[in-house]
Amino acid sequence: MKILLTGGAGYIGSHTAVALVAAGFDPIVLDNFANSHPVVMERLATITGRHIALERGDVLDTPWLEDVLRRHQPVGVVHFAGDKAVGESVALPLKYFHNNIGGAVSLLRAMETVHTENPATAPTLVFSSSATVYGDPATVPITENFPRSHTNPYGHSKLVIEDMLSALRTASPAWRVGVLRYFNPVGAHPSGLIGEDPAGIPNNLMPFVAQVAVGQREHLNVYGDDYPTPDGTGVRDYIHVQDLAAGHVAAIKTLLRQGESFTVNLGTGRGHSVLDVVKAFEAASGKPVPYRVAPRRAGDVAQCWADPALALRLLGWQALHTLDDMCADAWRWQSANPNGYRS
Ligand code: WQD
């Protein structure tokens, strides 16, 4: 059974492709490599021991998407493709609304057109959403019925796409939709062959810490140590990308088996502070991670972690990896690929 992965050469997409092969599916990677690298396809072949089909193009090209869907007839689509840098989205809102919302509209229209040609099929979609749709939560842990809000165009685009999917399901009940709200994805495949490869200076904590440990950056700036948290630094729900990939396989299987749509948090249910991550990474790598306390970063919340009970109940899924696992696997990827896929 074929599964189309838009943005499938990206960080979460590539790990999900590996997990889908292991689960007996046939992933088709669709990517324009705007924020990923073609060498990922060779790495996927090495890890899985088989060729992974690639469709190179842009999700904004609706007629091309229809052609891809007609040729492959996937039983489901996972929509990863999109831009995801919070800071960049504040500076370039139109890029985010165009690529993220426009890309989703293009994909959904292509799926709807092909579904109309084959009414017996049920359009099946898993959407890569984000805990950022919860904005600054009043309390933690966060459940799926918490109010949503947006504090930046990236989060706004995710929220709008969730609303589009809800309206589509109301209009066309045949659609089967799984919305997955990621918390903080980190880590890498244990082979060290694929991992997180941010362009330029990493916005996110884990890749920045990894680059300090490998000697690429002098020190980490800790954005504030005066938050109302145990050690004063920000607390997040870091989830191993392998657990996240397994969550996507569980989501696809659930949609294909039961057909009921759902929205679930993909998190561990445990929060870790910035300094927890620094300590765990030093232990995993055996390298020092020097840091300096810097002013708070605009838009950051003090603490954010998931209540993952619904995903366990609906998908039979829960995160299994620990923060130490996440750091060990992130270190193996970083030390084997000091310049990411460019090395
Ligand atoms: C984590 C903690 C920072 C960098 C964002 C998006 C979210 C998702 C994940 C896309 C915070 C602190 C960070 C640094 C630091 N992205 N930090 N120094 O902001 O929780 O979530 O990325 O899907 O949608 O909102 O992740 O890793 O940037 O920050 O002290 O150099 O680390 O203040 O407390 P965040 P993050």
GROMACS .gro file of N, CA, C and O and ligand atoms in nm, residues 84-86 129-132 152 154 158 182-186 202-208 220-224 227 233-236 238 274 297 300-302 304, ligand 1:
model
  192
   84LYS      N    1   0.873   2.614   0.857
   84LYS     CA    2   0.845   2.588   0.999
   84LYS      C    3   0.929   2.671   1.095
   84LYS      O    4   0.942   2.638   1.212
   85ALA      N    5   0.987   2.779   1.048
   85ALA     CA    6   1.070   2.860   1.140
   85ALA      C    7   0.987   2.975   1.194
   85ALA      O    8   0.945   3.065   1.120
   86VAL      N    9   0.961   2.970   1.325
   86VAL     CA   10   0.874   3.069   1.388
   86VAL      C   11   0.925   3.211   1.362
   86VAL      O   12   0.851   3.298   1.314
  129SER      N   13   0.057   1.892   1.226
  129SER     CA   14   0.029   2.017   1.294
  129SER      C   15   0.130   2.034   1.409
  129SER      O   16   0.233   1.966   1.413
  130SER      N   17   0.101   2.126   1.498
  130SER     CA   18   0.204   2.162   1.597
  130SER      C   19   0.141   2.211   1.726
  130SER      O   20   0.034   2.272   1.724
  131ALA      N   21   0.206   2.186   1.836
  131ALA     CA   22   0.160   2.234   1.966
  131ALA      C   23   0.157   2.386   1.970
  131ALA      O   24   0.097   2.446   2.058
  132THR      N   25   0.217   2.448   1.872
  132THR     CA   26   0.217   2.595   1.868
  132THR      C   27   0.074   2.649   1.850
  132THR      O   28   0.048   2.766   1.880
  152ASN      N   29   0.222   3.374   1.603
  152ASN     CA   30   0.312   3.404   1.491
  152ASN      C   31   0.250   3.345   1.365
  152ASN      O   32   0.166   3.256   1.372
  154TYR      N   33   0.358   3.137   1.151
  154TYR     CA   34   0.376   2.991   1.135
  154TYR      C   35   0.262   2.918   1.208
  154TYR      O   36   0.191   2.836   1.149
  158LYS      N   37  -0.078   2.687   1.072
  158LYS     CA   38  -0.118   2.552   1.118
  158LYS      C   39  -0.263   2.554   1.166
  158LYS      O   40  -0.341   2.463   1.138
  182TYR      N   41   0.247   1.804   1.699
  182TYR     CA   42   0.379   1.768   1.751
  182TYR      C   43   0.416   1.862   1.863
  182TYR      O   44   0.394   1.983   1.851
  183PHE      N   45   0.484   1.812   1.964
  183PHE     CA   46   0.543   1.901   2.062
  183PHE      C   47   0.685   1.935   2.014
  183PHE      O   48   0.696   1.997   1.906
  184ASN      N   49   0.791   1.893   2.083
  184ASN     CA   50   0.923   1.935   2.034
  184ASN      C   51   1.003   1.818   1.978
  184ASN      O   52   1.072   1.751   2.055
  185PRO      N   53   0.998   1.796   1.849
  185PRO     CA   54   1.069   1.681   1.790
  185PRO      C   55   1.220   1.700   1.797
  185PRO      O   56   1.271   1.807   1.760
  186VAL      N   57   1.291   1.597   1.843
  186VAL     CA   58   1.437   1.603   1.851
  186VAL      C   59   1.494   1.462   1.827
  186VAL      O   60   1.419   1.365   1.819
  202PRO      N   61   2.080   2.736   1.387
  202PRO     CA   62   1.957   2.667   1.431
  202PRO      C   63   1.873   2.757   1.521
  202PRO      O   64   1.926   2.823   1.612
  203ASN      N   65   1.743   2.759   1.496
  203ASN     CA   66   1.651   2.830   1.588
  203ASN      C   67   1.626   2.745   1.713
  203ASN      O   68   1.609   2.796   1.822
  204ASN      N   69   1.621   2.611   1.690
  204ASN     CA   70   1.578   2.523   1.797
  204ASN      C   71   1.693   2.481   1.888
  204ASN      O   72   1.809   2.475   1.848
  205LEU      N   73   1.657   2.445   2.010
  205LEU     CA   74   1.756   2.416   2.114
  205LEU      C   75   1.845   2.297   2.082
  205LEU      O   76   1.968   2.309   2.083
  206MET      N   77   1.786   2.181   2.049
  206MET     CA   78   1.866   2.059   2.040
  206MET      C   79   1.972   2.068   1.930
  206MET      O   80   2.089   2.038   1.955
  207PRO      N   81   1.939   2.110   1.808
  207PRO     CA   82   2.045   2.119   1.706
  207PRO      C   83   2.152   2.222   1.744
  207PRO      O   84   2.269   2.203   1.712
  208PHE      N   85   2.113   2.327   1.814
  208PHE     CA   86   2.214   2.426   1.855
  208PHE      C   87   2.309   2.364   1.958
  208PHE      O   88   2.432   2.373   1.945
  220LEU      N   89   2.615   2.807   2.395
  220LEU     CA   90   2.470   2.818   2.382
  220LEU      C   91   2.424   2.943   2.456
  220LEU      O   92   2.476   2.975   2.564
  221ASN      N   93   2.332   3.016   2.398
  221ASN     CA   94   2.263   3.123   2.471
  221ASN      C   95   2.136   3.065   2.530
  221ASN      O   96   2.051   3.013   2.455
  222VAL      N   97   2.126   3.071   2.662
  222VAL     CA   98   2.004   3.022   2.728
  222VAL      C   99   1.909   3.140   2.738
  222VAL      O  100   1.939   3.240   2.806
  223TYR      N  101   1.799   3.133   2.668
  223TYR     CA  102   1.708   3.247   2.658
  223TYR      C  103   1.622   3.263   2.784
  223TYR      O  104   1.506   3.227   2.788
  224GLY      N  105   1.685   3.314   2.886
  224GLY     CA  106   1.613   3.345   3.009
  224GLY      C  107   1.625   3.236   3.114
  224GLY      O  108   1.608   3.118   3.085
  227TYR      N  109   1.221   3.223   3.442
  227TYR     CA  110   1.083   3.177   3.420
  227TYR      C  111   1.033   3.107   3.547
  227TYR      O  112   1.115   3.055   3.625
  233THR      N  113   1.459   2.800   3.366
  233THR     CA  114   1.468   2.799   3.218
  233THR      C  115   1.343   2.731   3.160
  233THR      O  116   1.273   2.657   3.230
  234GLY      N  117   1.320   2.757   3.032
  234GLY     CA  118   1.197   2.709   2.965
  234GLY      C  119   1.185   2.557   2.968
  234GLY      O  120   1.285   2.486   2.955
  235VAL      N  121   1.063   2.511   2.988
  235VAL     CA  122   1.034   2.367   2.993
  235VAL      C  123   0.950   2.328   2.872
  235VAL      O  124   0.851   2.393   2.840
  236ARG      N  125   0.994   2.218   2.804
  236ARG     CA  126   0.924   2.171   2.684
  236ARG      C  127   0.910   2.019   2.687
  236ARG      O  128   0.979   1.950   2.760
  238TYR      N  129   1.000   1.735   2.490
  238TYR     CA  130   1.084   1.688   2.380
  238TYR      C  131   1.045   1.543   2.348
  238TYR      O  132   1.035   1.461   2.438
  274VAL      N  133   1.566   2.367   2.971
  274VAL     CA  134   1.682   2.389   2.885
  274VAL      C  135   1.807   2.328   2.951
  274VAL      O  136   1.886   2.259   2.887
  297ARG      N  137   1.361   3.511   2.489
  297ARG     CA  138   1.334   3.526   2.346
  297ARG      C  139   1.187   3.564   2.329
  297ARG      O  140   1.099   3.502   2.390
  300ASP      N  141   0.845   3.330   2.346
  300ASP     CA  142   0.860   3.203   2.419
  300ASP      C  143   0.761   3.195   2.535
  300ASP      O  144   0.732   3.296   2.600
  301VAL      N  145   0.714   3.074   2.561
  301VAL     CA  146   0.630   3.051   2.679
  301VAL      C  147   0.716   2.983   2.785
  301VAL      O  148   0.820   2.925   2.753
  302ALA      N  149   0.672   2.989   2.911
  302ALA     CA  150   0.752   2.932   3.020
  302ALA      C  151   0.756   2.780   3.008
  302ALA      O  152   0.864   2.720   3.007
  304CYS      N  153   0.551   2.411   2.838
  304CYS     CA  154   0.456   2.354   2.744
  304CYS      C  155   0.485   2.205   2.735
  304CYS      O  156   0.593   2.167   2.691
  344WQD     C1  157   1.296   2.523   2.326
  344WQD     C2  158   1.346   2.592   2.453
  344WQD     C3  159   1.383   2.827   2.430
  344WQD     C4  160   1.720   2.786   2.149
  344WQD     C5  161   0.945   2.572   1.832
  344WQD     C6  162   0.818   2.596   1.755
  344WQD     C7  163   0.741   2.468   1.742
  344WQD     C8  164   0.828   2.360   1.682
  344WQD     C9  165   0.951   2.341   1.770
  344WQD    C10  166   0.803   2.351   1.445
  344WQD    C11  167   1.280   2.727   2.478
  344WQD    C12  168   1.514   2.754   2.458
  344WQD    C13  169   1.614   2.759   2.233
  344WQD    C14  170   1.839   2.844   2.200
  344WQD    C15  171   1.740   2.845   2.419
  344WQD     N1  172   0.867   2.396   1.552
  344WQD     N2  173   1.624   2.788   2.366
  344WQD     N3  174   1.844   2.871   2.334
  344WQD     O1  175   1.029   2.737   2.074
  344WQD     O2  176   0.952   2.534   2.210
  344WQD     O3  177   0.913   2.538   1.964
  344WQD     O4  178   1.019   2.467   1.773
  344WQD     O5  179   0.713   2.272   1.440
  344WQD     O6  180   0.629   2.489   1.659
  344WQD     O7  181   0.738   2.688   1.826
  344WQD     O8  182   1.145   2.512   2.051
  344WQD     O9  183   1.381   2.444   2.050
  344WQD    O10  184   1.321   2.681   1.977
  344WQD    O11  185   1.306   2.618   2.219
  344WQD    O12  186   1.748   2.871   2.540
  344WQD    O13  187   1.939   2.871   2.128
  344WQD    O14  188   1.485   2.617   2.440
  344WQD    O15  189   1.377   2.950   2.501
  344WQD    O16  190   1.264   2.742   2.619
  344WQD     P1  191   1.009   2.591   2.084
  344WQD     P2  192   1.295   2.565   2.067
   0.00000   0.00000   0.00000
